PDB file of C-alpha atoms in Angstrom:
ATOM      1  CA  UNK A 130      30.581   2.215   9.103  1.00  0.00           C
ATOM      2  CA  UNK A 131      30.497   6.075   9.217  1.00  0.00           C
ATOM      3  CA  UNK A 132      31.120   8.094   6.041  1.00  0.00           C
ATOM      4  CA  UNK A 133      33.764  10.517   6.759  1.00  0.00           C
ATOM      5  CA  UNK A 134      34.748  11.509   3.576  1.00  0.00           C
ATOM      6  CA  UNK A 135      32.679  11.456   0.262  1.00  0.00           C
ATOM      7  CA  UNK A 136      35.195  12.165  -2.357  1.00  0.00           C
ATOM      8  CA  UNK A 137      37.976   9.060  -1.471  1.00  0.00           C
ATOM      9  CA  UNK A 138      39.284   8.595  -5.242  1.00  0.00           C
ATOM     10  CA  UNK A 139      38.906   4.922  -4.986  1.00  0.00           C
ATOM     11  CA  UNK A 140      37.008   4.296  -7.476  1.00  0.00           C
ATOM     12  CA  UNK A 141      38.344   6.226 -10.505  1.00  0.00           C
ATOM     13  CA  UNK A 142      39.554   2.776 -11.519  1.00  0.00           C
ATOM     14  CA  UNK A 143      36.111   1.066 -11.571  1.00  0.00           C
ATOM     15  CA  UNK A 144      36.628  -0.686  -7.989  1.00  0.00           C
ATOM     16  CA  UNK A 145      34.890  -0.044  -4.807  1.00  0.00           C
ATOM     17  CA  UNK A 146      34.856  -1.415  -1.081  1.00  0.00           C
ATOM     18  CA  UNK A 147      32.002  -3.625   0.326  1.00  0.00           C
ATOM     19  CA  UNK A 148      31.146  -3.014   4.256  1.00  0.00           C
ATOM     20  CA  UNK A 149      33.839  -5.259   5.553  1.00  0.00           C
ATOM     21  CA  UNK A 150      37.000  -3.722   3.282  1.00  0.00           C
ATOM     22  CA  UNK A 151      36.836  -6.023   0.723  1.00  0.00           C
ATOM     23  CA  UNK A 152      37.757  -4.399  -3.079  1.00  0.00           C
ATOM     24  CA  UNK A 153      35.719  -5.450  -5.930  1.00  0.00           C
ATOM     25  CA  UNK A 154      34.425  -4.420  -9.653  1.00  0.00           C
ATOM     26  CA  UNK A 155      31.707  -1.708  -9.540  1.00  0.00           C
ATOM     27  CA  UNK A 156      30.362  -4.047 -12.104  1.00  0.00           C
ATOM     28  CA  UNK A 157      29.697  -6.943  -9.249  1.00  0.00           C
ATOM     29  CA  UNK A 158      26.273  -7.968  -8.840  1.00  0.00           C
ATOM     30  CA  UNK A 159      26.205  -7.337  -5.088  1.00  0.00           C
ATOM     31  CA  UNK A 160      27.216  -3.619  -6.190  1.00  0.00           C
ATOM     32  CA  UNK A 161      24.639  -3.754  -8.673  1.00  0.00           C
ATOM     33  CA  UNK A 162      22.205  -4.642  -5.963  1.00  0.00           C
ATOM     34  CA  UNK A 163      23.230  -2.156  -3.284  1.00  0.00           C
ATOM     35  CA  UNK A 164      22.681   0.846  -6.296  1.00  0.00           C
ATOM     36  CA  UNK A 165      18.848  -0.495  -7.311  1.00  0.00           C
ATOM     37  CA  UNK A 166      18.538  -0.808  -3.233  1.00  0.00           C
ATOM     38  CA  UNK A 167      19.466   3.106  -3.489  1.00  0.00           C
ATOM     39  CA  UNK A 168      17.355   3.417  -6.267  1.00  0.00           C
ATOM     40  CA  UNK A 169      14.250   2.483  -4.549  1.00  0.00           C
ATOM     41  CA  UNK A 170      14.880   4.564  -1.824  1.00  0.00           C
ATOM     42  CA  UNK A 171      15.577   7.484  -3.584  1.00  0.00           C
ATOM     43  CA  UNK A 172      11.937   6.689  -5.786  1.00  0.00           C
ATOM     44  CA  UNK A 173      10.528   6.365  -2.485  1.00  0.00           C
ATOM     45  CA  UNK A 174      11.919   9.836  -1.044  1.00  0.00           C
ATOM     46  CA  UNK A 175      10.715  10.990  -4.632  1.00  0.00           C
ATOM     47  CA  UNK A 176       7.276   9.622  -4.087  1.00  0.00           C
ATOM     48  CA  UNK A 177       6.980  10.968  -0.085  1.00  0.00           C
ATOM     49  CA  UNK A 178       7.890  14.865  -1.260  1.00  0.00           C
ATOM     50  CA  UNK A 179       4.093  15.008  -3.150  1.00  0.00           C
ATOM     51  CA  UNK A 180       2.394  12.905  -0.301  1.00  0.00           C
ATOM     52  CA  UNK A 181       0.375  15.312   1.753  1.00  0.00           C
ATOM     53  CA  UNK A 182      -0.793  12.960   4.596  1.00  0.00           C
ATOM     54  CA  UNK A 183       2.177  12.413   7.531  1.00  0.00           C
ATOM     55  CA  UNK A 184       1.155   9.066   8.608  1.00  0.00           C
ATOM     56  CA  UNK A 185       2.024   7.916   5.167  1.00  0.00           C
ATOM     57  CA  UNK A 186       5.195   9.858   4.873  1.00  0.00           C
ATOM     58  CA  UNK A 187       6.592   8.253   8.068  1.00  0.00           C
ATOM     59  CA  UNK A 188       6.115   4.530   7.206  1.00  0.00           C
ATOM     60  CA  UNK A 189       7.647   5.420   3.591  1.00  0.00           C
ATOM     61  CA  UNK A 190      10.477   6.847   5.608  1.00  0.00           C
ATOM     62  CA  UNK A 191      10.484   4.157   7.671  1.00  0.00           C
ATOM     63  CA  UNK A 192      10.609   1.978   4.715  1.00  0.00           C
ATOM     64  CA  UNK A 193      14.044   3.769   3.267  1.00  0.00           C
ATOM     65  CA  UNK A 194      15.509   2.794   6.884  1.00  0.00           C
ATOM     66  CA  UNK A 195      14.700  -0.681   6.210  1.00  0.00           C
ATOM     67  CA  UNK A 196      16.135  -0.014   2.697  1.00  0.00           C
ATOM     68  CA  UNK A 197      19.384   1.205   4.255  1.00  0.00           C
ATOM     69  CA  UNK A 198      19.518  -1.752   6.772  1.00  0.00           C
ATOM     70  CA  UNK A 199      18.818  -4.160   3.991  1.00  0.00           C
ATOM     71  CA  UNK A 200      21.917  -2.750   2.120  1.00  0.00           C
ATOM     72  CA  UNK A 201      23.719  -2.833   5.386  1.00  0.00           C
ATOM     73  CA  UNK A 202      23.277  -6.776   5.257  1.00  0.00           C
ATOM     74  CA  UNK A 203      24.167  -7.194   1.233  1.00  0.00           C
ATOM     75  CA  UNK A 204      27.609  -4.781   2.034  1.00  0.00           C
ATOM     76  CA  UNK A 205      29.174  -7.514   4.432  1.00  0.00           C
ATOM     77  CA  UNK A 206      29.678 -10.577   2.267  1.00  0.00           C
ATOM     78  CA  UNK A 207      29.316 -13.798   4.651  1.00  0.00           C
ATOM     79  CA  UNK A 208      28.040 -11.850   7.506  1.00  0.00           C
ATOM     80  CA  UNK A 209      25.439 -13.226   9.764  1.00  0.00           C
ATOM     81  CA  UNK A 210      24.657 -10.075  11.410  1.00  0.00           C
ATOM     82  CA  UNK A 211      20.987  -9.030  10.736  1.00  0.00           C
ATOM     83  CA  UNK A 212      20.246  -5.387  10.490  1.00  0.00           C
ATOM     84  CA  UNK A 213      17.066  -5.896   8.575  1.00  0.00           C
ATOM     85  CA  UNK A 214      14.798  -7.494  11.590  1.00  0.00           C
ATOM     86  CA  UNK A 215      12.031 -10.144  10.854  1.00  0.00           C
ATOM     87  CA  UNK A 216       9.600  -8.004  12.922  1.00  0.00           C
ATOM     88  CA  UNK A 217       9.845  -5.135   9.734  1.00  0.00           C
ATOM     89  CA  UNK A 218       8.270  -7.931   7.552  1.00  0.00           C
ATOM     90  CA  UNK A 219       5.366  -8.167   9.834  1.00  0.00           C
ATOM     91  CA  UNK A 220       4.870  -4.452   9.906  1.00  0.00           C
ATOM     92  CA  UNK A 221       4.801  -4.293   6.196  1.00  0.00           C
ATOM     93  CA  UNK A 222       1.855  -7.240   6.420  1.00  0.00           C
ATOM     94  CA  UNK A 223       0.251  -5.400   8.914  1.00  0.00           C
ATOM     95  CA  UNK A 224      -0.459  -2.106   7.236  1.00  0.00           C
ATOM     96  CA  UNK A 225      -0.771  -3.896   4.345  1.00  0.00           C
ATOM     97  CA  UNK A 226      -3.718  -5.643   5.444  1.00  0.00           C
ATOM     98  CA  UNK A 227      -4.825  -2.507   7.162  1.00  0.00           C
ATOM     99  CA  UNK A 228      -5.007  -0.357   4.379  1.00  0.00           C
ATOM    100  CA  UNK A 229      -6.476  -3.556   2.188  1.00  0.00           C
ATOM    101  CA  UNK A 230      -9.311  -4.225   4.193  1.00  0.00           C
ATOM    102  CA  UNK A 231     -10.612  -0.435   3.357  1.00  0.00           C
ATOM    103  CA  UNK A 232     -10.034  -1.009  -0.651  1.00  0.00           C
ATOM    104  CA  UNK A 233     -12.760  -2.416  -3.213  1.00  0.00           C
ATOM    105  CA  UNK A 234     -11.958  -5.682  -4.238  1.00  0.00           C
ATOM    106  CA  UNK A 235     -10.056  -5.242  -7.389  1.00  0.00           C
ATOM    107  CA  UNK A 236     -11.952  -6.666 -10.308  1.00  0.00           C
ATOM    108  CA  UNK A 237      -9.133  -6.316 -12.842  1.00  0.00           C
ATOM    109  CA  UNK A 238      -5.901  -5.040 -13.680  1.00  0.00           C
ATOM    110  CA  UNK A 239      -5.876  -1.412 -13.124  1.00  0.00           C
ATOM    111  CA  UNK A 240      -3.542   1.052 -14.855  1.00  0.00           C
ATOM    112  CA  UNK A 241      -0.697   2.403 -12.764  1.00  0.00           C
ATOM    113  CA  UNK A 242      -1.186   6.326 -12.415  1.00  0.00           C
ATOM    114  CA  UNK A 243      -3.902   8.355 -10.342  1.00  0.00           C
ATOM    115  CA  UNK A 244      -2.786  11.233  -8.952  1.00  0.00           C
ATOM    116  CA  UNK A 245       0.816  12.486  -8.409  1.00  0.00           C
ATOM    117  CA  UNK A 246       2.030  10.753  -5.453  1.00  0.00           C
ATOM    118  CA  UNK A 247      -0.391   7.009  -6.702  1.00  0.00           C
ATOM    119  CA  UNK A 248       2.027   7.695  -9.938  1.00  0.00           C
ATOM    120  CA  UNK A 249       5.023   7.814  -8.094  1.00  0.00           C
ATOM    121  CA  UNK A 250       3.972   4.760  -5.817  1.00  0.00           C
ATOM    122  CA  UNK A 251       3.712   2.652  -8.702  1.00  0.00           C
ATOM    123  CA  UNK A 252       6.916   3.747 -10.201  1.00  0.00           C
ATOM    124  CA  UNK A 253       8.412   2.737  -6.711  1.00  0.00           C
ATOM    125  CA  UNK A 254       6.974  -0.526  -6.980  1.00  0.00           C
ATOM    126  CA  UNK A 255       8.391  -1.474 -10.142  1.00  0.00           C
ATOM    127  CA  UNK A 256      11.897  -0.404  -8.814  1.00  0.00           C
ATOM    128  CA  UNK A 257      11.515  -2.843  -5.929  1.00  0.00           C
ATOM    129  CA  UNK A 258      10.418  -5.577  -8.897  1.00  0.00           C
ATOM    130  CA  UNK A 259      13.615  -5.280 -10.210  1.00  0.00           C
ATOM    131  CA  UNK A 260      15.709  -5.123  -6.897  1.00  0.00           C
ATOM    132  CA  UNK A 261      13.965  -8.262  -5.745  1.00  0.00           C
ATOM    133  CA  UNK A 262      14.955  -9.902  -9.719  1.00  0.00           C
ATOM    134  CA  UNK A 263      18.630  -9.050  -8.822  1.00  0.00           C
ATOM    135  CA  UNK A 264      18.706 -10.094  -5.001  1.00  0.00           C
ATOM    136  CA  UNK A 265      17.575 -13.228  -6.619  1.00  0.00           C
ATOM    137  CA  UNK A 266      20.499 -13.642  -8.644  1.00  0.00           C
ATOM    138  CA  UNK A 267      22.514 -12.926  -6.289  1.00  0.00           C
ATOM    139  CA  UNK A 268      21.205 -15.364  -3.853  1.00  0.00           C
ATOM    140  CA  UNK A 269      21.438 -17.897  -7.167  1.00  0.00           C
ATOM    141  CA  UNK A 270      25.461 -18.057  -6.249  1.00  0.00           C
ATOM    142  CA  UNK A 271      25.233 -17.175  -2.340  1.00  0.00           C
ATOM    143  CA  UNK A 272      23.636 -18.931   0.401  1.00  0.00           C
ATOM    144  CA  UNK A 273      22.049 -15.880   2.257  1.00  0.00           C
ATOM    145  CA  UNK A 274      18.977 -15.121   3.661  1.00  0.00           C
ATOM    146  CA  UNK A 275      15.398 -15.899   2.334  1.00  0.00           C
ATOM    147  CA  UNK A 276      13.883 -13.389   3.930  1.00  0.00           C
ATOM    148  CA  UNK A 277      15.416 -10.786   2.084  1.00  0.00           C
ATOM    149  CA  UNK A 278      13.393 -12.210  -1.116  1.00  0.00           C
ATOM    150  CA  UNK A 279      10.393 -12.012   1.411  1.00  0.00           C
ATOM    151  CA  UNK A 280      10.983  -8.809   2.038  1.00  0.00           C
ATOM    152  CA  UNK A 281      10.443  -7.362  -1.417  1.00  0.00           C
ATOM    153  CA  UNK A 282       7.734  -8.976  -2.482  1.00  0.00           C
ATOM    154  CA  UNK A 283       6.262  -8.180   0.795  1.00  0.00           C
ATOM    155  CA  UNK A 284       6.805  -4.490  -0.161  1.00  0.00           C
ATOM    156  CA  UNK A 285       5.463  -4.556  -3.750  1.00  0.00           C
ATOM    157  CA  UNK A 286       2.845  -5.633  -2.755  1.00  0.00           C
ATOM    158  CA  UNK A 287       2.478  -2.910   0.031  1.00  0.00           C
ATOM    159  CA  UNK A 288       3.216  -0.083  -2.382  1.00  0.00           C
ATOM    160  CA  UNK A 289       0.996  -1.481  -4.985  1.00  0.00           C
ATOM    161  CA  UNK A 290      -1.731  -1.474  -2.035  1.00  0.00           C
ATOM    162  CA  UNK A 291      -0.908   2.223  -1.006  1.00  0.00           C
ATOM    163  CA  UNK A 292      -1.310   3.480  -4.724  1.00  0.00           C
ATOM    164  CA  UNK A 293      -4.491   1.948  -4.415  1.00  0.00           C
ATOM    165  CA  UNK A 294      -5.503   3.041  -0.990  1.00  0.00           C
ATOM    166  CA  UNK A 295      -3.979   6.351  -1.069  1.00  0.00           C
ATOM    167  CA  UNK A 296      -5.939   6.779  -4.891  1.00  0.00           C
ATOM    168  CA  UNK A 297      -9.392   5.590  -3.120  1.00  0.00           C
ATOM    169  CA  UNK A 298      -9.147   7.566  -0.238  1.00  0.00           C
ATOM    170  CA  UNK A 299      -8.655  11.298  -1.984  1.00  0.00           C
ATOM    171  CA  UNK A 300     -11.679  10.113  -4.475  1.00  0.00           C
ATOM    172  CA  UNK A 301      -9.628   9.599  -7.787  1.00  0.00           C
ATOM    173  CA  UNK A 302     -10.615   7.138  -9.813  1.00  0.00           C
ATOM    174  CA  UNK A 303      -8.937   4.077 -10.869  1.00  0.00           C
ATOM    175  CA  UNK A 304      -8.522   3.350 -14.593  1.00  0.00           C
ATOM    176  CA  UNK A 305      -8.945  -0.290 -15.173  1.00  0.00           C
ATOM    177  CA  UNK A 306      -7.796  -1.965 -17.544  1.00  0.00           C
ATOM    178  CA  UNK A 307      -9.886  -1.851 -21.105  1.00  0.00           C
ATOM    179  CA  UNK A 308      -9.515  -5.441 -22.810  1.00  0.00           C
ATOM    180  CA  UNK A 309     -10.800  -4.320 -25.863  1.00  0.00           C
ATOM    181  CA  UNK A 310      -8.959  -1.369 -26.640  1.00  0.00           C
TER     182      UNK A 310
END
């Protein structure tokens, strides 16, 4: 689908078209997921413009592809068609476990923040959270793929991992969390 016009005045009446034509409420849970989907992209591309190191700044970007594929798949009710390929899962394991493997063990909770871009990380990573909460409501009343489920847990867990690797390698410190306080 290619976006020819922005303005269309369809939905000055609350309704909106999925991928494959089909009208519905802008109140329907698979809209509902396709906006957070957006969301987290856009936190993403939020979190990438104070990231100073390019290697970073390409997976992220790489990440909001995957983002827009994954929307791609929610659009088309009943579709089979996969635009959001297994192999991207792996990826996301793989630098996760890169980037893990030069982190201290974590010996408790830590307090999201850091520095700018750790901040905005972890503010990403809550926004994912909360799309995965809603793409598992809507797979509550649709048989659709697992993976997608996979898929965002996979990458909370990556972006909780680059706060934390991204924190430890530019020497700020992590504030753990204080029981006592």
């Amino acid at each position: 689908m290619r976006i020819t016009k922005v303005t269309t005045k369809t939905g000055d009446k609350g309704q909106t078209a999925l991928g494959d034509g089909t009208n519905v409420s802008k109140s329907h849970i698979r809209i509902e997921c396709l906006g957070q989907l957006d969301e987290l992209s856009a936190t993403i591309g939020f979190a990438c413009v104070s990231c100073k190191d390019e290697k970073l700044v390409g997976i992220l970007q790489y990440l909001q592809n995957d983002l827009l594929n994954f929307g791609g798949e929610v659009s088309i009710p009943d579709s089979n068609e996969i635009l959001l390929s297994d192999d991207r899962l792996i990826d996301i394991e793989n630098n996760l476990k890169e980037m893990n493997s030069n982190l201290p063990p974590l010996i408790e909770f830590i307090l999201p923040g850091g520095d700018d871009f750790s901040s905005r990380i972890h503010i990403a990573r809550v926004v994912c959270r909360r799309v995965e909460r809603k793409i598992v409501e809507l797979l509550e009343v649709e048989n659709r793929a697992e993976r997608w489920i996979q898929y965002l847990n996979r990458l909370s867990d990556f972006l909780f991992v680059l706060a934390r690797f991204y924190t430890h390698k530019h020497e700020v410190d992590e504030s753990q969390w204080n029981r006592s306080k």
